[in-house]
Amino acid sequence: MTDGSVPIRDLAGRWPDFAVWAPRPRRVRLWTRPAASGPTAAADIPTADTPATAAGTPAGATAASGSPAAATAASGSPAAPAAAGGAGAVITEMTRGEDGWWEPVAPVELAADGELDYGFLLDDDPTPRPDPRTLRQPYGVHDVSRTYDPAAFPWTDSGWTGRQLAGSIIYELHIGTFTPEGTLTAAIERLDHLVDLGVDTVELMPVAAFNGPRGWGYDGVDWFCVHEAYGGPWAYQAFVDACHARGLAVIQDVVHNHWGPSGNYLPMFGPYLDTSTDTPWGNPVNLDGPDSDEVQQYLLDNARHWLRDFHVDGLRLDAVHALTDPGRAVDILEELSVQVDALSAFLGRPLTLIAESDQNNPRLFTPREAGGYGLAGQWADDFHHAVVATLTGEDVGYFVDFADPQALAHVLGHGFLHDGRWSTFRQRTHGRPLPPGTPGWRLVVCAGNHDQIGNRAAGDRLRTRVDDRTLALAAVLTFTAPYTPMLFMGEEWGASTPWAFFTSHPEPDLGRAVTEGRRAEFARMAWDSGVVPDPQDPRTFTDSILDWSEPLREPYAAHLALVHDLIALRRAWPDLGDPRLARTRVALAAGGDLLVLERGERIVVAVNLGEGTVVSAVAGLVLLATGEVEETAVGLRLGPRSAVVVDRA
């Protein structure tokens, strides 16, 4: 095949050679058994609040052998994986090469359907451990892996040519709470809603396998594996294929800066962790220590796995500031950019890398030819902070730097507020200016995302803090700014459902630590820790599921219509989609209440941020208005919290 979908040795899947990099153990053996018939239901995976039963026992294993059924409600601890002596198991010796890679000494016989349950026995440990590059964990992250051939999926997207970040409208969603079913299959049924809205890029929060059925996904431990409760790898490929069939690109959020606290067996195989230092998420990834070349390759292969084997169009790179490799001349982000660009050339479609960073460092997305890392862009939190602080009056924590309306005006025209200036919140200078000529599309902006909603004490959305008129202003500012706009799921209709931080750690001590730590971390934001929902309480999760009946009634339907019209307006008028910051001019009038945003030669956006009526000298054809807008002899009169988009030609 020539489409790049066939796995090769340095990529995920290892189909079907069962090779594994394990420089630490002196002996490695391959453990295999016939796969259980049919997929394992998510309900069969034991959780802290759903004790396992014999019904969850896979073929060839017993509760006594330490299968998922061995978990007990009394202990609440994670299920132990299958033991080496399980019924039907075959153990094959492996031989080690000088590079630390082990391979079976004899061919492994596969079933007719190509499926086997398998794991690796390390030294004298009697428990087979999951493959570090596992593509499927049907019994949970603590049990054995199952073979999966990503090239077997019947793709229908051969005509898909991709979509670049420039000009995109991004929609961020979490599979577990996007629909009541919480699966990739159910999410496919809602894709037409996104197409009708005008979205063209779907960004999925992390889907890598983690312990327990529910969570945000940032504690994943199997980077190459799709969380089984979401539907596993086949359902994921079907989702991407369905998106492409509708003209939607897919960006996958990946966490390459740490592993979760439960189910990470990688240190048993090799030096994946940098144990010399620590982060709030545990030991960082070993990117420049001894034997780190293979660890770096593991990260690079994972990126290429999503982009090539699963046909994803881009990656959102979580917390890139934690990807530190000061001992290397070529930064891991630069190397990732080089390899992804090479893969893009091979596949013949654009591949996008977006960094999550609050450092306001343009080097991330400066082209490599100019000394940068060459990523496509980054999330730009300054926009969110400026919009929320201006519209709500919130001025605690990091919002303190954005309380003045001048902050919003500066962000709209320059991208970053902190571009080398003093940060009161940090008590130091922060950031640097965008280089001249930087296109605005490199900054992904929003009025809400999973972090900015879910990391509030109660997970409350903007709707719960402002009225309908103010909510409309947030939408107007987001879609008329010269940046790449992003919506968080439900934001298009101004959803009222909270989106809180939720977990399902089966380990009681870990669950308790997360709950207590969550409440303690809000001290600096001056939020009441008493309103923080318990992340471990299943109701915290269920309360966060979108209510799809809302957009069918007011006031949600009106807000949905507004967002639809704003996206359509952005598509129809080149000035609104123009990313050149030099063609964006911002001014404040009426004592700071009236913000006037000029886009190109023809489009003017006037926003009354105040509670009184203001008169603007802006005149022309009204393309869109929210609140109270009236034409007068001297210009447009805007009522409290009103906005208008005008063609002044």
XYZ file of C-alpha atoms in Angstrom:
649
model
C 0.000 0.000 0.000
C 1.163 3.549 -0.643
C -1.095 5.549 1.687
C 1.166 5.107 4.692
C -1.347 3.062 6.673
C 0.716 -0.141 6.959
C 2.451 -0.319 10.354
C 6.214 -0.755 10.273
C 8.617 -1.729 13.023
C 9.214 1.747 14.399
C 5.503 2.510 14.707
C 2.709 1.332 16.955
C 0.973 -1.976 16.552
C 4.117 -4.087 16.050
C 1.937 -6.199 13.782
C 2.517 -9.066 14.122
C 6.106 -9.431 15.424
C 5.488 -8.833 19.187
C 8.850 -7.090 19.559
C 9.307 -4.982 22.677
C 11.943 -2.536 23.902
C 12.906 -3.642 27.414
C 16.513 -2.859 28.383
C 15.899 -3.321 32.127
C 14.868 -6.972 32.578
C 17.414 -9.758 32.087
C 14.783 -12.082 30.648
C 11.581 -11.425 28.697
C 9.011 -14.006 27.602
C 5.906 -13.550 25.504
C 2.633 -14.733 27.069
C -0.291 -15.387 24.713
C -3.733 -16.999 24.857
C -6.777 -17.106 22.553
C -8.680 -13.825 22.685
C -12.076 -13.766 24.337
C -14.842 -13.942 21.732
C -16.252 -10.542 20.853
C -15.356 -7.176 22.343
C -15.297 -6.740 26.089
C -18.111 -4.457 27.230
C -17.089 -1.353 29.144
C -19.404 -2.504 31.937
C -17.214 -5.585 32.406
C -14.224 -3.479 33.412
C -14.201 -3.269 37.222
C -14.424 0.175 38.768
C -14.463 1.663 42.222
C -18.267 1.784 42.257
C -18.986 -1.221 40.011
C -17.389 -4.334 41.535
C -16.276 -7.014 39.094
C -18.085 -10.308 38.810
C -17.430 -13.612 37.129
C -19.287 -12.284 34.090
C -16.276 -10.136 33.310
C -13.833 -13.032 33.216
C -12.160 -13.362 29.799
C -11.869 -16.689 28.042
C -9.092 -18.875 29.387
C -8.909 -17.125 32.782
C -10.516 -17.533 36.177
C -11.146 -15.259 39.095
C -8.485 -17.133 41.005
C -5.908 -16.460 38.300
C -6.171 -12.732 38.836
C -8.367 -11.796 35.863
C -10.573 -8.666 36.041
C -13.019 -10.767 38.042
C -10.504 -10.939 40.872
C -11.187 -7.336 41.843
C -13.331 -7.100 44.948
C -15.747 -4.497 46.159
C -14.217 -4.668 49.601
C -10.757 -3.554 48.562
C -11.742 -1.338 45.673
C -8.263 -1.897 44.268
C -7.562 -2.362 40.561
C -7.889 -5.842 39.185
C -4.692 -7.854 38.919
C -3.816 -9.051 35.434
C -3.917 -12.641 34.298
C -1.320 -14.968 35.780
C 1.253 -16.775 33.689
C -0.312 -20.166 34.230
C -3.802 -19.274 32.979
C -5.703 -21.883 30.983
C -4.833 -21.867 27.291
C -1.732 -19.727 27.799
C 1.382 -20.227 25.659
C 4.759 -18.891 26.760
C 7.373 -18.124 24.111
C 10.984 -17.286 24.874
C 12.368 -14.023 23.495
C 15.884 -13.005 22.552
C 17.430 -9.593 23.100
C 19.334 -7.538 20.577
C 22.097 -5.083 21.426
C 19.628 -2.199 21.125
C 17.449 -3.508 23.953
C 14.700 -4.819 21.660
C 13.402 -8.331 22.342
C 11.834 -10.619 19.728
C 10.204 -14.059 19.978
C 12.583 -16.901 19.120
C 9.783 -18.649 17.208
C 6.826 -17.419 15.157
C 3.637 -16.819 17.090
C 0.547 -18.496 15.683
C -2.383 -16.099 15.338
C -6.049 -16.970 15.303
C -7.938 -16.781 12.020
C -9.196 -13.341 12.953
C -5.702 -12.244 13.939
C -6.603 -11.724 17.590
C -4.622 -12.856 20.604
C -4.478 -11.725 24.187
C -0.833 -11.225 25.077
C 1.602 -9.723 27.540
C 5.248 -9.876 28.578
C 6.754 -11.803 31.496
C 9.695 -9.823 32.877
C 12.398 -11.740 34.740
C 10.750 -13.823 37.498
C 7.543 -11.797 37.670
C 4.697 -14.313 37.115
C 2.294 -11.610 35.902
C 2.229 -10.796 32.173
C 2.440 -7.032 31.687
C 0.696 -5.102 28.895
C 2.594 -4.115 25.779
C 4.128 -0.621 26.104
C 2.744 0.050 22.611
C -0.561 -1.737 23.103
C -3.353 -0.797 20.733
C -6.110 -2.417 22.753
C -6.759 -3.099 26.463
C -10.150 -4.835 26.532
C -9.886 -5.745 30.232
C -8.501 -2.426 31.473
C -5.018 -0.993 31.828
C -3.884 -3.460 34.502
C -4.518 -6.557 32.395
C -3.057 -8.054 29.249
C -3.180 -6.509 25.785
C -4.981 -7.687 22.676
C -3.624 -7.611 19.158
C -5.129 -5.102 16.784
C -4.203 -4.424 13.171
C -4.961 -0.762 12.359
C -4.485 -1.449 8.637
C -7.485 -3.798 8.640
C -10.011 -0.985 8.982
C -12.016 -0.399 5.743
C -11.322 3.297 5.259
C -13.534 5.272 2.862
C -11.618 8.569 3.037
C -9.200 8.072 0.140
C -10.462 11.346 -1.341
C -9.873 13.331 1.846
C -7.289 16.050 1.235
C -7.199 17.444 4.759
C -7.698 20.880 6.202
C -5.161 23.464 7.321
C -5.408 25.374 10.591
C -5.738 28.710 8.789
C -9.404 29.461 8.303
C -10.621 26.687 10.596
C -13.412 26.750 13.170
C -12.509 24.259 15.921
C -14.948 22.390 18.169
C -13.469 20.768 21.287
C -15.316 17.815 22.761
C -14.952 15.075 25.367
C -16.236 11.725 24.142
C -17.500 10.583 27.548
C -19.789 13.584 28.100
C -20.585 14.742 24.556
C -23.501 12.303 24.399
C -25.468 10.384 27.047
C -23.923 7.141 25.733
C -20.397 8.524 26.011
C -19.015 6.573 23.053
C -17.376 7.319 19.734
C -20.230 5.598 17.936
C -22.788 7.854 19.606
C -20.676 10.917 18.812
C -20.924 10.096 15.091
C -24.670 10.681 15.323
C -24.035 14.309 16.376
C -21.542 15.212 13.643
C -24.199 16.613 11.318
C -25.036 19.147 14.027
C -21.443 20.403 13.820
C -21.536 20.546 10.028
C -24.787 22.526 10.100
C -23.232 24.912 12.609
C -20.288 25.618 10.301
C -17.562 23.805 12.238
C -14.869 22.193 10.131
C -12.415 20.779 12.706
C -13.246 18.507 15.646
C -10.745 18.413 18.500
C -11.032 15.368 20.758
C -9.849 15.482 24.330
C -7.416 12.634 25.149
C -8.651 9.127 24.387
C -5.572 7.136 25.480
C -6.461 4.302 27.861
C -6.640 5.188 31.561
C -7.748 3.337 34.682
C -11.479 3.368 35.369
C -14.341 4.059 32.971
C -14.563 7.844 33.223
C -12.142 10.740 33.415
C -10.824 13.718 31.494
C -8.172 11.535 29.851
C -5.084 13.432 30.986
C -4.039 10.509 33.193
C -3.679 8.085 30.296
C -1.057 5.353 30.591
C -1.279 3.591 27.217
C -0.550 6.301 24.667
C -1.220 4.169 21.571
C -4.473 2.676 22.864
C -8.026 4.058 22.611
C -9.923 3.895 25.904
C -12.113 0.802 25.785
C -15.145 2.483 27.361
C -15.217 4.861 24.377
C -15.345 1.946 21.950
C -11.714 1.041 21.366
C -9.583 1.488 18.225
C -12.126 0.268 15.644
C -14.730 2.755 16.869
C -12.095 5.491 16.839
C -11.186 4.807 13.219
C -14.892 4.740 12.329
C -15.306 8.144 13.993
C -12.422 9.679 12.039
C -13.733 8.138 8.813
C -17.210 9.556 9.511
C -15.732 13.010 10.172
C -13.826 12.982 6.901
C -16.939 11.883 5.039
C -18.604 15.081 6.299
C -15.650 17.343 5.524
C -14.572 17.551 9.157
C -10.911 17.374 10.146
C -9.916 15.689 13.432
C -7.357 17.003 15.906
C -6.411 14.639 18.739
C -5.320 15.990 22.122
C -2.268 13.993 23.261
C -0.491 14.007 26.621
C 3.210 13.421 26.033
C 4.504 15.123 29.168
C 3.546 12.496 31.778
C 1.698 9.262 32.439
C -1.194 8.714 34.808
C -0.767 7.429 38.357
C -2.453 4.047 37.837
C -1.519 1.415 35.275
C 1.841 2.714 34.065
C 4.065 -0.351 33.743
C 6.609 1.278 31.442
C 9.312 1.697 34.142
C 9.412 -2.102 34.419
C 10.537 -2.242 30.785
C 12.908 0.707 30.520
C 13.910 4.194 31.722
C 10.818 6.016 30.476
C 10.740 8.349 33.489
C 13.167 11.029 34.605
C 13.366 10.129 38.287
C 15.780 12.964 39.065
C 12.985 15.524 39.167
C 9.263 15.777 39.724
C 6.191 17.654 38.467
C 2.634 18.075 39.780
C 1.816 14.992 37.673
C 4.748 12.841 38.856
C 8.122 12.160 37.258
C 8.466 13.710 33.801
C 9.334 11.823 30.635
C 13.009 10.928 30.209
C 13.788 12.933 27.088
C 17.511 13.587 27.483
C 18.880 11.154 30.070
C 20.586 7.793 29.496
C 18.718 5.561 27.018
C 16.399 8.453 26.169
C 16.757 8.016 22.398
C 14.216 5.191 22.446
C 11.952 7.159 24.787
C 11.991 10.068 22.368
C 11.277 7.640 19.541
C 8.337 6.292 21.550
C 6.864 9.810 21.664
C 7.560 10.491 17.998
C 6.112 7.139 16.954
C 2.991 7.826 18.975
C 2.437 11.098 17.130
C 2.878 9.407 13.771
C 0.596 6.559 14.888
C -2.384 8.899 15.331
C -1.657 10.837 12.168
C -0.924 7.910 9.884
C -2.544 4.729 11.200
C -5.672 6.475 12.498
C -5.797 9.166 9.746
C -5.957 12.033 12.269
C -5.295 15.509 10.837
C -3.511 17.144 13.745
C -2.435 16.943 17.364
C -2.979 19.286 20.262
C 0.128 18.873 22.444
C -0.688 19.143 26.129
C 1.528 21.275 28.427
C 4.535 21.502 26.132
C 6.505 23.421 28.755
C 6.861 20.080 30.571
C 8.552 18.465 27.552
C 12.026 19.461 28.684
C 15.213 18.139 27.118
C 17.885 20.772 27.854
C 20.667 18.286 27.177
C 19.863 18.101 23.472
C 20.681 20.590 20.742
C 17.470 19.723 18.868
C 14.381 20.191 21.032
C 11.800 17.395 20.990
C 9.178 19.820 19.661
C 11.395 20.768 16.752
C 12.113 17.115 15.973
C 8.406 16.331 16.189
C 7.677 19.166 13.778
C 10.311 17.891 11.332
C 8.945 14.352 11.342
C 5.306 15.397 11.076
C 6.098 17.668 8.130
C 7.851 14.739 6.441
C 4.820 12.534 7.063
C 2.557 15.260 5.680
C 4.591 15.319 2.481
C 4.284 11.540 2.206
C 0.529 11.436 2.869
C -0.228 14.447 0.684
C -2.412 16.256 3.228
C -1.727 18.959 5.832
C -0.921 17.779 9.360
C -1.234 20.279 12.193
C 0.581 20.555 15.529
C -0.921 22.918 18.126
C 0.828 23.548 21.437
C -0.834 24.162 24.747
C 1.333 26.738 26.499
C 0.838 29.743 28.731
C 4.412 30.961 28.247
C 3.449 33.310 25.382
C 6.545 32.205 23.506
C 6.173 32.686 19.722
C 9.187 30.443 19.155
C 6.791 27.500 19.372
C 5.125 28.408 16.078
C 7.879 30.417 14.418
C 9.026 28.548 11.270
C 12.123 26.408 11.731
C 13.863 28.372 9.005
C 13.603 31.409 11.292
C 14.881 29.597 14.369
C 11.556 28.403 15.760
C 10.157 24.957 16.412
C 7.826 25.075 13.413
C 4.533 24.089 15.048
C 1.373 25.424 13.412
C 0.099 27.382 16.409
C -0.842 27.390 20.058
C -3.750 27.852 22.413
C -3.726 31.508 23.503
C -5.257 31.863 26.967
C -4.837 35.649 27.135
C -7.866 36.037 24.861
C -10.059 33.949 27.151
C -8.868 35.753 30.272
C -9.454 39.188 28.725
C -12.962 38.344 27.480
C -14.079 36.720 30.727
C -12.589 39.387 32.988
C -14.135 42.180 30.909
C -17.587 40.612 30.702
C -17.851 39.259 34.252
C -15.726 41.672 36.267
C -13.811 38.728 37.709
C -10.435 39.931 38.958
C -9.034 37.222 41.236
C -6.123 34.911 40.502
C -4.794 35.193 36.964
C -7.771 37.388 35.975
C -6.245 40.272 37.938
C -4.040 41.205 34.978
C -7.041 41.425 32.632
C -9.525 43.506 34.610
C -8.894 46.729 32.650
C -10.782 46.869 29.282
C -7.508 48.043 27.762
C -6.308 44.465 28.232
C -9.002 43.170 25.887
C -8.206 45.858 23.322
C -4.504 44.961 23.427
C -5.173 41.235 23.066
C -7.472 41.783 20.070
C -4.770 43.715 18.257
C -1.568 42.023 19.432
C -2.413 38.428 20.371
C -0.803 38.384 23.814
C -1.366 40.740 26.719
C 1.779 39.493 28.413
C 4.273 40.155 25.649
C 7.185 41.018 27.878
C 5.229 43.150 30.329
C 4.705 42.771 34.065
C 2.319 40.100 35.334
C 0.803 40.911 38.703
C -0.348 37.316 39.113
C 3.149 35.918 38.468
C 4.961 38.838 40.105
C 7.390 39.051 37.184
C 7.557 39.965 33.517
C 6.133 37.369 31.176
C 6.032 36.482 27.467
C 7.330 38.218 24.383
C 5.696 40.009 21.430
C 4.587 38.232 18.299
C 7.158 38.674 15.529
C 6.060 41.191 12.876
C 3.917 39.571 10.236
C 2.756 36.654 12.419
C -0.687 35.639 11.105
C -3.430 35.643 13.696
C -4.623 32.144 12.759
C -1.641 30.721 14.647
C -3.420 31.590 17.914
C -6.367 29.369 18.845
C -8.728 31.417 21.024
C -11.959 30.791 22.877
C -14.352 32.092 25.505
C -14.314 28.674 27.182
C -12.504 25.345 26.938
C -12.169 22.226 29.064
C -9.475 23.833 31.225
C -11.114 27.206 31.745
C -14.472 25.645 32.634
C -13.443 22.398 34.290
C -10.728 24.003 36.382
C -13.165 26.383 38.009
C -14.234 25.297 41.484
C -17.711 24.201 40.422
C -17.028 23.622 36.726
C -19.508 26.384 35.926
C -19.903 27.670 32.397
C -20.067 31.330 31.380
C -23.885 31.208 31.047
C -24.278 30.714 34.790
C -22.377 33.951 35.487
C -23.759 36.358 32.860
C -27.053 37.204 31.171
C -28.017 36.356 27.591
C -26.810 39.677 26.193
C -23.384 39.308 27.746
C -23.126 35.728 26.556
C -23.805 37.012 23.042
C -20.926 39.489 23.350
C -18.530 36.638 24.138
C -19.576 34.933 20.909
C -19.244 38.135 18.869
C -15.736 38.786 20.185
C -14.631 35.200 19.563
C -15.788 35.011 15.951
C -14.834 38.510 14.818
C -11.289 38.428 16.211
C -8.390 37.813 13.773
C -7.531 34.444 15.351
C -8.631 30.811 15.011
C -11.892 30.512 16.985
C -12.678 27.443 19.070
C -15.902 26.338 20.771
C -16.133 23.963 23.706
C -18.939 21.434 23.317
C -22.324 22.956 24.141
C -20.991 26.499 24.000
C -22.738 26.996 20.665
C -26.078 27.106 22.469
C -24.735 28.470 25.760
C -25.177 25.189 27.633
C -26.154 25.440 31.283
C -24.756 22.041 32.278
C -21.551 22.270 34.316
C -18.385 20.597 33.165
C -16.502 19.644 36.294
C -13.365 17.638 36.955
C -14.280 13.956 37.336
C -12.327 10.754 37.935
C -13.001 7.080 38.645
C -9.816 5.853 40.322
C -10.485 2.353 41.691
C -7.757 2.811 44.318
C -9.336 4.374 47.459
C -6.162 6.187 48.516
C -5.617 7.698 45.077
C -9.256 8.735 44.787
C -9.144 10.380 48.190
C -5.893 12.195 47.374
C -7.374 13.569 44.136
C -10.476 14.819 45.938
C -8.485 16.543 48.690
C -5.905 17.970 46.289
C -8.586 19.354 44.022
C -10.117 21.356 46.834
C -6.762 22.645 48.052
C -5.567 23.912 44.663
C -8.247 26.623 44.408
C -6.944 28.633 47.352
C -5.103 31.181 45.217
C -8.127 31.782 43.016
C -10.197 32.758 46.088
C -12.887 30.238 45.164
C -14.916 28.530 47.862
C -13.538 25.003 48.204
C -16.877 23.979 49.669
C -18.518 24.151 46.224
C -15.949 21.855 44.607
C -17.750 18.661 43.562
C -16.094 15.379 44.544
C -14.291 14.178 41.387
C -14.857 10.568 42.438
C -18.622 10.949 42.837
C -20.306 9.476 39.725
C -22.819 12.345 39.845
C -20.022 14.808 39.102
C -19.582 12.976 35.808
C -23.258 12.536 34.953
C -24.016 16.183 35.743
C -21.395 17.139 33.148
C -23.066 15.302 30.261
C -24.511 17.649 27.645
C -28.277 18.123 27.637
C -29.193 17.898 23.959
C -32.741 19.076 24.637
C -31.457 22.575 25.447
C -30.815 23.791 21.880
C -34.447 22.952 21.050
C -35.797 25.610 23.433
C -35.136 29.211 24.410
C -32.923 30.963 25.287
C -30.526 28.324 23.983
C -31.994 28.189 20.476
C -31.485 31.938 20.016
C -27.841 31.720 21.055
C -27.307 28.760 18.716
C -28.736 30.822 15.857
C -26.381 33.693 16.735
C -23.290 31.477 16.688
C -24.429 29.938 13.392
C -24.825 33.410 11.882
C -21.455 34.590 13.190
C -19.679 31.611 11.628
C -21.546 32.167 8.354
C -20.597 35.844 8.431
C -16.947 34.959 8.987
C -17.099 32.654 5.961
C -18.851 35.222 3.771
C -16.655 38.276 4.431
C -12.921 38.009 3.703
C -12.077 40.826 6.114
C -13.447 38.806 9.054
C -11.297 35.823 8.145
C -8.218 37.911 7.371
C -5.454 36.861 9.817
C -3.210 39.868 9.186
C -2.933 41.719 12.475
C -1.723 44.828 10.650
C -5.233 45.052 9.186
C -6.859 44.884 12.615
C -7.359 48.128 14.547
C -8.875 48.415 18.018
C -10.039 51.479 19.946
C -11.950 52.174 23.150
C -14.401 55.049 23.596
C -17.174 56.162 25.961
C -14.932 55.785 28.971
C -13.898 52.286 27.975
C -17.446 50.978 27.486
C -17.410 51.086 23.677
C -14.957 48.795 21.908
C -14.546 49.346 18.163
C -12.786 46.628 16.192
C -11.926 47.409 12.560
C -11.281 44.361 10.370
C -9.715 45.209 7.038
C -11.164 47.972 4.893
C -14.871 47.280 5.227
C -15.846 45.500 8.435
C -16.333 47.305 11.750
C -17.465 45.622 14.947
C -18.825 47.852 17.713
C -19.380 46.339 21.165
C -21.002 48.116 24.106
C -19.337 46.521 27.121
C -21.186 48.710 29.599
C -24.598 48.864 31.256
C -25.593 52.195 29.728
C -26.468 53.277 26.182
C -23.681 54.548 23.914
C -23.640 56.138 20.476
C -21.015 55.105 17.967
C -20.001 57.049 14.881
C -19.852 53.727 13.044
C -22.196 53.739 10.055
C -22.977 51.431 7.167
C -24.905 48.285 6.320
C -25.711 46.304 9.467
C -24.724 42.687 8.863
C -25.485 41.367 12.356
C -26.666 42.863 15.638
C -27.266 41.614 19.173
C -29.147 43.391 21.937
C -30.522 46.866 21.141
C -29.054 48.554 18.081
C -30.680 51.601 16.475
C -29.616 53.823 13.604
C -29.432 57.565 14.328
C -28.420 60.625 12.346
C -24.920 60.539 13.855
C -24.307 56.792 13.942
C -25.521 53.700 15.713
C -26.984 53.721 19.198
C -26.111 50.599 21.163
C -28.070 49.619 24.226
C -26.486 47.933 27.257
C -24.361 44.912 26.360
C -25.120 45.147 22.646
C -22.981 44.602 19.561
C -23.158 45.225 15.836
C -21.166 44.143 12.780
C -21.204 46.699 9.962
C -20.060 46.857 6.368
C -19.033 50.479 6.048
C -18.209 50.425 2.315
